[in-house]
CSV table of C-alpha atoms in Angstrom, one decimal:
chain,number,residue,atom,x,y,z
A,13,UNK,CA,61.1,71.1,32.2
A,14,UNK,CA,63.6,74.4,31.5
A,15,UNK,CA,62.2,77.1,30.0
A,16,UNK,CA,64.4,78.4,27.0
A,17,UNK,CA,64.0,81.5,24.9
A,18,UNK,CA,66.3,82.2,21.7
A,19,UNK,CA,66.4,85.4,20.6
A,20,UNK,CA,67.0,86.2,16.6
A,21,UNK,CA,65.3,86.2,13.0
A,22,UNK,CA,65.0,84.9,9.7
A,23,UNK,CA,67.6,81.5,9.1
A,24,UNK,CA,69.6,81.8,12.3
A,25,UNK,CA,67.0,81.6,14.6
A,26,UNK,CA,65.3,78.7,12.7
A,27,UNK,CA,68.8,76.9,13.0
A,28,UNK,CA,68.5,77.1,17.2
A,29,UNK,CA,65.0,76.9,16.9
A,30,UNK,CA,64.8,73.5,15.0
A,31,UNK,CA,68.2,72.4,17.2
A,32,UNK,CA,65.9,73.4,20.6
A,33,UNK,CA,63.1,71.8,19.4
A,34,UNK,CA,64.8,68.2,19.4
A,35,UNK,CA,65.1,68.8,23.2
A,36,UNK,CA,62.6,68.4,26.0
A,37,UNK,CA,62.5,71.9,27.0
A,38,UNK,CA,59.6,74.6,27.5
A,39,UNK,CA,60.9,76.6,24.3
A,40,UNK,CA,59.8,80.4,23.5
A,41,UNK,CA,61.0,82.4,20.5
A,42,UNK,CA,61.6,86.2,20.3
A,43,UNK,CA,61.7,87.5,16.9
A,44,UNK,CA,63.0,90.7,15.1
A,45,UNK,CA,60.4,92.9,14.3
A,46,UNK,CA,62.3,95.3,12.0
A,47,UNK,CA,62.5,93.5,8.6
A,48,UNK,CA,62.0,95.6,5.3
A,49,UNK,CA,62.9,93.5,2.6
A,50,UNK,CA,61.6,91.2,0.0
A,51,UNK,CA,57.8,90.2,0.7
A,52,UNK,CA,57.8,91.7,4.7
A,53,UNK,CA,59.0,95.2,2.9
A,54,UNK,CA,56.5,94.7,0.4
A,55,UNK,CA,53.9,94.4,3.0
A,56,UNK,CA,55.3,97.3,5.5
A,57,UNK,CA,55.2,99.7,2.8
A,58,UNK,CA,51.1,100.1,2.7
A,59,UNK,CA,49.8,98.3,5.5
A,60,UNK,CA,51.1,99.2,9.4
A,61,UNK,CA,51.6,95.8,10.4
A,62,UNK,CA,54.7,93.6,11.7
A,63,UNK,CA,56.5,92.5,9.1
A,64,UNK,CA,55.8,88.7,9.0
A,65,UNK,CA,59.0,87.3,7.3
A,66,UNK,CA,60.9,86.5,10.5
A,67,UNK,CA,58.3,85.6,12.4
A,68,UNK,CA,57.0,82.9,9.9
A,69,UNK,CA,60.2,81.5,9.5
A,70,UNK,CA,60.3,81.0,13.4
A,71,UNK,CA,56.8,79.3,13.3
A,72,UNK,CA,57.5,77.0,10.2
A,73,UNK,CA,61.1,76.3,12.3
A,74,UNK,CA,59.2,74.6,15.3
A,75,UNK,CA,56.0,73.2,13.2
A,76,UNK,CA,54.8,69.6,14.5
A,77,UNK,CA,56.2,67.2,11.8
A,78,UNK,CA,52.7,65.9,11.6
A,79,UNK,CA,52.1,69.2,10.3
A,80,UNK,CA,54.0,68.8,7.6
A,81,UNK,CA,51.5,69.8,5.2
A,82,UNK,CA,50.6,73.1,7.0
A,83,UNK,CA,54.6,74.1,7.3
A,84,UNK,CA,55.0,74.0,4.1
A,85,UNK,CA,51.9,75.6,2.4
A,86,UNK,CA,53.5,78.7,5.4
A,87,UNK,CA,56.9,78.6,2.9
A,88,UNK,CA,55.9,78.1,-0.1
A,89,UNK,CA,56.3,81.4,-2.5
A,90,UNK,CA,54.0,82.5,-5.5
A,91,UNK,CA,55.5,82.8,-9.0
A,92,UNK,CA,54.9,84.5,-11.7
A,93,UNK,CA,55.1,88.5,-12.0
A,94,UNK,CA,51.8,90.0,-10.4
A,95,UNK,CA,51.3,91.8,-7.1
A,96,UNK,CA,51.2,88.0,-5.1
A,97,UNK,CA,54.7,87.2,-6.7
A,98,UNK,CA,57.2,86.3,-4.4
A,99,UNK,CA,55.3,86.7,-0.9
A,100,UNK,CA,54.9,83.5,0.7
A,101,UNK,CA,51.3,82.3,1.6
A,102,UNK,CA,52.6,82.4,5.3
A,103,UNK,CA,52.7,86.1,5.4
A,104,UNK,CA,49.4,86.5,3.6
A,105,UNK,CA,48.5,84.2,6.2
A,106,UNK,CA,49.9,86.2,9.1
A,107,UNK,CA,48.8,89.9,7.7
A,108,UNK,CA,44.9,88.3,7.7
A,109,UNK,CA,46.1,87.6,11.6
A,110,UNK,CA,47.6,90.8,12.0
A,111,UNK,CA,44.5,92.7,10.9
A,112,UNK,CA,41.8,90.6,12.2
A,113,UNK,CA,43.8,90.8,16.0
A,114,UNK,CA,44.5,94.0,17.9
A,115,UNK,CA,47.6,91.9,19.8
A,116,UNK,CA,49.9,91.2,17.9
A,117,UNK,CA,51.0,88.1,20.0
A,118,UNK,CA,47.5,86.6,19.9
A,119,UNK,CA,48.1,87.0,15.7
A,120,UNK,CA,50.9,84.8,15.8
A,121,UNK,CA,49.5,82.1,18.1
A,122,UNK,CA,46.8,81.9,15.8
A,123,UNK,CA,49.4,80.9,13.1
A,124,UNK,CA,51.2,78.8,15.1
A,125,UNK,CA,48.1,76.7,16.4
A,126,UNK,CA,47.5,76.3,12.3
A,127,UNK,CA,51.2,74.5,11.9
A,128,UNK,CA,51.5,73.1,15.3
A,129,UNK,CA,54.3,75.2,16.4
A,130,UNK,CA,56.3,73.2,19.2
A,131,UNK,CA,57.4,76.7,20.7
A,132,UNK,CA,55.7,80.1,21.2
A,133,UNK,CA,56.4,82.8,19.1
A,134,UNK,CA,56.7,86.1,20.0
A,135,UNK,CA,57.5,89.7,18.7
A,136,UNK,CA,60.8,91.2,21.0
A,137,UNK,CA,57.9,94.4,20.2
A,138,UNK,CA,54.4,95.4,18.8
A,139,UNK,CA,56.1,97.9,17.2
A,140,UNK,CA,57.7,97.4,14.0
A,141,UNK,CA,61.0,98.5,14.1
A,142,UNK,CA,63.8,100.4,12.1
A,143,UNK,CA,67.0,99.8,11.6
A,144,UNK,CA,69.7,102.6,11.0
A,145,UNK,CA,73.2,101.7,11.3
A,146,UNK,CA,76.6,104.0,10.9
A,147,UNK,CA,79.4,102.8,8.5
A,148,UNK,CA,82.8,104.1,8.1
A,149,UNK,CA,83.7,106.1,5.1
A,150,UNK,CA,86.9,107.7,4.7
A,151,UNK,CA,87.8,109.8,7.6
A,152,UNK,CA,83.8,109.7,8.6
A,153,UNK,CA,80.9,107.4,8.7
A,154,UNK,CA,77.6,107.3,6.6
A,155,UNK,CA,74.1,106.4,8.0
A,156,UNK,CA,72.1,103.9,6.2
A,157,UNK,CA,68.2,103.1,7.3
A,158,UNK,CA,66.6,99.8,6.9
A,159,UNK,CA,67.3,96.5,7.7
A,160,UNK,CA,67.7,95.6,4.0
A,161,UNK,CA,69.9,98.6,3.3
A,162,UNK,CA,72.2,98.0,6.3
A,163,UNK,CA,72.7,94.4,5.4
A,164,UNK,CA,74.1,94.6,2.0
A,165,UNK,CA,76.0,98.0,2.6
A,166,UNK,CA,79.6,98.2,1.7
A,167,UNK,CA,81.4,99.3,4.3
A,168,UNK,CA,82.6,99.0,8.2
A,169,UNK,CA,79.4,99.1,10.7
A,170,UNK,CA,80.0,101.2,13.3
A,171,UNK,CA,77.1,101.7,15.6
A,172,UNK,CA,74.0,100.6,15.2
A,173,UNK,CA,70.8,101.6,16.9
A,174,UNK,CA,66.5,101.6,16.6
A,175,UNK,CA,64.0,103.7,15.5
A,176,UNK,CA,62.0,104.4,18.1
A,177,UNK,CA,64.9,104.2,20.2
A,178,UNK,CA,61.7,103.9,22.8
A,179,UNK,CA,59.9,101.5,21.6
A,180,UNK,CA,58.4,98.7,24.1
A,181,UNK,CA,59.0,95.3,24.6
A,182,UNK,CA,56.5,93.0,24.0
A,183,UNK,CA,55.2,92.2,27.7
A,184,UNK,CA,54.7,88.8,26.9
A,185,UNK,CA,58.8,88.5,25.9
A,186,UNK,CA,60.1,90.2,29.0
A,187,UNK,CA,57.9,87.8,31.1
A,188,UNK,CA,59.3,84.9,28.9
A,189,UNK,CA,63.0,86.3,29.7
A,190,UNK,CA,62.3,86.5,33.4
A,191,UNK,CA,61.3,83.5,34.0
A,192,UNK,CA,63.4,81.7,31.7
A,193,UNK,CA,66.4,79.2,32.6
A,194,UNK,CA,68.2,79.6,29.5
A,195,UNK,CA,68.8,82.6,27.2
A,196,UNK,CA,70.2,81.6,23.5
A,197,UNK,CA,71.4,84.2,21.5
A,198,UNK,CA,72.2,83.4,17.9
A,199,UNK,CA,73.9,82.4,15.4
A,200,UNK,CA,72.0,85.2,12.9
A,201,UNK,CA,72.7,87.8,11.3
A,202,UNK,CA,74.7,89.9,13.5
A,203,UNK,CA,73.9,93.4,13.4
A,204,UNK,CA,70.1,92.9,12.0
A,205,UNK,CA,69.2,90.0,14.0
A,206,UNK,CA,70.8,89.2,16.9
A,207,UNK,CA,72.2,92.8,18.4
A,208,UNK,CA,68.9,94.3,17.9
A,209,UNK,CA,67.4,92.4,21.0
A,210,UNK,CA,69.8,94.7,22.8
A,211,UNK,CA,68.9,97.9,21.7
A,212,UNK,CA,65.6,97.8,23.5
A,213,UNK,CA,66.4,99.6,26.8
A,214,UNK,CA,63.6,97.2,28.5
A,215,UNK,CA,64.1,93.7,26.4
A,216,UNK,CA,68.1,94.7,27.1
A,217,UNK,CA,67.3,95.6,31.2
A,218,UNK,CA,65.1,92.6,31.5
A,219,UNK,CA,67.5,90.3,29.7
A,220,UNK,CA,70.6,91.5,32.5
A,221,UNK,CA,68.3,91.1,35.1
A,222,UNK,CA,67.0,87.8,34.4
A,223,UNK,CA,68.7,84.8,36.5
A,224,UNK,CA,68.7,82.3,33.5
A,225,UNK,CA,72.3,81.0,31.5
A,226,UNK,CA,73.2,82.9,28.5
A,227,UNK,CA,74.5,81.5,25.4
A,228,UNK,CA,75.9,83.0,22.1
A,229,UNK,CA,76.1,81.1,19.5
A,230,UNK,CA,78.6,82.3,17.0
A,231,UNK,CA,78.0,82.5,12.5
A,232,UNK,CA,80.0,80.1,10.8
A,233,UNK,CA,80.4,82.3,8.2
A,234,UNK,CA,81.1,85.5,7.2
A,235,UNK,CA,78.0,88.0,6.0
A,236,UNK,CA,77.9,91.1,4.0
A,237,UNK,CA,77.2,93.2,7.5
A,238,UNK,CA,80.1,91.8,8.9
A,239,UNK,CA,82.8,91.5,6.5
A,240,UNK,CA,85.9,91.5,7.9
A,241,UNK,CA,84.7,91.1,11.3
A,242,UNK,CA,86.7,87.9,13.2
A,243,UNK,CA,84.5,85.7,15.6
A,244,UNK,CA,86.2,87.5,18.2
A,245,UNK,CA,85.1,90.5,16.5
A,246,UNK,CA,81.5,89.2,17.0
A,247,UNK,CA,82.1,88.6,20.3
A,248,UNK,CA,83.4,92.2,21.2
A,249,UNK,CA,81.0,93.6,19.5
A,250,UNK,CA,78.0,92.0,21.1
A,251,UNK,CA,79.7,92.8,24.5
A,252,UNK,CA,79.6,96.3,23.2
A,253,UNK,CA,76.3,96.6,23.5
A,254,UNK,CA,75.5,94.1,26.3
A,255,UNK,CA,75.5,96.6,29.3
A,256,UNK,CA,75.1,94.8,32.6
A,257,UNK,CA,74.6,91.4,30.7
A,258,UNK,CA,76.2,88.6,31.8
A,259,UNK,CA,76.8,85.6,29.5
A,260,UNK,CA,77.5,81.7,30.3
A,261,UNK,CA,78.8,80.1,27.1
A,262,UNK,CA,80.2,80.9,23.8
A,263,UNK,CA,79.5,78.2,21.0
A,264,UNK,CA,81.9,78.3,17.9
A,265,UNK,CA,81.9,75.7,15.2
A,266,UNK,CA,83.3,76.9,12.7
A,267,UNK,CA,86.7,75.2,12.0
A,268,UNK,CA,89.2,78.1,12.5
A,269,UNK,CA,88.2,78.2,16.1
A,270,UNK,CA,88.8,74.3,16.1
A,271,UNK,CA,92.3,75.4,14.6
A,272,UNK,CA,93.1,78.2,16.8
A,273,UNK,CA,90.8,79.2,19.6
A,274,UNK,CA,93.1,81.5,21.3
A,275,UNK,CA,91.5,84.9,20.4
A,276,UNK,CA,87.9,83.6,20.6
A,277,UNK,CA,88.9,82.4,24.1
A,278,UNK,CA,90.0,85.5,25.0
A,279,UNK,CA,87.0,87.5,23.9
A,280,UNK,CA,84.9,84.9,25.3
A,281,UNK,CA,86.6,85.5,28.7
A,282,UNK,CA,86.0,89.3,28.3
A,283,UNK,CA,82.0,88.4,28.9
A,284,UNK,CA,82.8,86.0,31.5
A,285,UNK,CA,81.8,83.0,29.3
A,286,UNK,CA,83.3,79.7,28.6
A,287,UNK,CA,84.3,79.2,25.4
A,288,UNK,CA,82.5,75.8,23.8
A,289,UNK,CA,83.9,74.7,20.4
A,290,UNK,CA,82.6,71.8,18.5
A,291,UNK,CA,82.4,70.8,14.7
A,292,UNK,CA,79.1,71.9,13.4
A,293,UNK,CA,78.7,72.7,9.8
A,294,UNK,CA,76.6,71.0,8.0
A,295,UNK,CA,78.0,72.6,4.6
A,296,UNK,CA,80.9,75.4,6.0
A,297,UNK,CA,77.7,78.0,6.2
A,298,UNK,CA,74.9,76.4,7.9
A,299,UNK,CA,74.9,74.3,11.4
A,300,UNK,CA,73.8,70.9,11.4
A,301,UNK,CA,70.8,70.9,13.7
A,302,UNK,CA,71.2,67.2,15.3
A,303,UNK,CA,75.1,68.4,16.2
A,304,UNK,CA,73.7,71.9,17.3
A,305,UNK,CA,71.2,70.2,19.6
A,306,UNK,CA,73.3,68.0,20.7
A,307,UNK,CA,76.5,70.8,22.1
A,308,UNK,CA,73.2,73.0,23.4
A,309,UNK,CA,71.5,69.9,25.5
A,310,UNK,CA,74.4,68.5,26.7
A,311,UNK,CA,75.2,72.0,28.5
A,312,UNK,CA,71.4,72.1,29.7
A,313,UNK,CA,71.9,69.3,31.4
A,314,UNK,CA,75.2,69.9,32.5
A,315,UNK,CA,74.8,73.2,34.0
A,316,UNK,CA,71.3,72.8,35.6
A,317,UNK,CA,69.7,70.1,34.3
């Protein structure tokens, strides 16, 4: 069986998540750790914890449909206007983990034994991270901190970077990476999600050094973080700040690549990838997950199967 790890957060990485999870493969999760909005914000701001959000989403992504019960109870929100409103029971769940467990990672597999989770979810650090991004202004640039912030900014990003720039990857990640046969990158939200995996100098060394296929899969749509910003764009920019990493594939399917994949080909080539288009929107935003995991097990068995 291949070992796969998909790298992300929040809805993107629950798209390839719940796409991987219709294969037969040994599957393993990395998660942002540097959420500050909404509920996981809410939570960061008193207690010094991880900030749940992400990784919840991941383990609700790969529950065991027999668990359908327990995958649900994880998403479902409070109402009305108290201090519970708005967090969903899965991060009370997880902050109960999170305190009652010294490791992190043995917080989350606690959680993830509860729904049944069909992959293992891990934090890319027990740290929880900052975000701090520049965007152009005028003849300059502005800094903005926080995931949050940096994702509905107005404006160009830049460069974008984390705080500690030092932090450590989780162990149990970089031994995931290296002895993976498949990387996935993506689709997610680009700057907070998926080029964050890269920023850590040892998650980023280990993922260069590790022998598995790498594949990007590319948005299908435009976020506030990266308006403006082609596919190609995405490409380039990931590339940016992929030192020494080599990449495999490049999945696009959003229909203007279907149209014209010229320049997405190009950037592609520019990380020594092939280029892998294919119609999967389920709506124009989101990818359909039976078409995803269809394009993403047809080039696992393909290419070293």
């Amino acid at each position: 069986m291949q070992k796969v790890v998909a790298f992300g957060g929040g809805r993107g990485l629950s798209a390839s998540l719940r796409a991987l999870s219709k294969l037969d493969v040994d599957l393993t999760a990395v998660v942002t750790v540097a959420d500050d909005g909404g509920s996981s914000g809410d939570i960061r701001a008193t207690r010094p914890v991880l900030p749940p959000g992400d990784l919840r989403k991941a383990l609700v992504a790969t529950a065991d449909p027999a668990r359908a019960e327990a995958a649900e109870l994880f998403s479902h929100r409070f109402g009305g206007d108290d201090f519970l409103a708005g967090h969903p029971v899965g991060n009370i769940v997880l902050l109960s983990l999170l305190e009652r467990h010294a490791n992190p990672v043995e917080a989350v597999a606690a959680a993830g034994r509860m729904v049944g989770a069909r992959a293992r979810v891990l934090p890319m650090s027990c740290t929880p991270l900052v975000i701090e991004a520049d965007l152009a202004e005028g003849p300059g640039t502005r800094t903005i901190t926080g995931q949050h912030d940096v994702a509905v900014a107005d404006g160009q990003v830049e460069d974008v970077r984390l705080l500690p720039a030092d932090a450590p990857a989780c162990p149990e990640a970089l031994e995931a990476v290296a002895e993976a046969d498949w990387l996935v990158f993506g689709p997610g939200s680009w700057y907070t999600s998926v080029i964050p995996h890269l920023l850590l100098p040892s998650l980023r060394e280990g993922i260069a050094a590790s022998a598995a296929r790498k594949i990007v899969v590319l948005n299908l749509s435009e976020e506030k973080e990266t308006d403006g910003l082609t596919l190609a764009g995405h490409v380039d920019t990931l590339r940016r700040y992929a030192e020494g990493v080599r990449f495999h594939y490049v999945v696009s399917g959003d229909a203007r690549t279907l149209a014209d994949p010229r320049s997405l080909n190009s950037a592609a080539q520019s990380l020594e990838a092939r280029l892998v288009a294919a119609d999967l929107a389920a709506d124009g935003v989101t990818h359909d997950v039976a078409s995803l995991a269809a394009v993403l097990g047809k080039l696992l068995v393909e290419d070293g199967g």
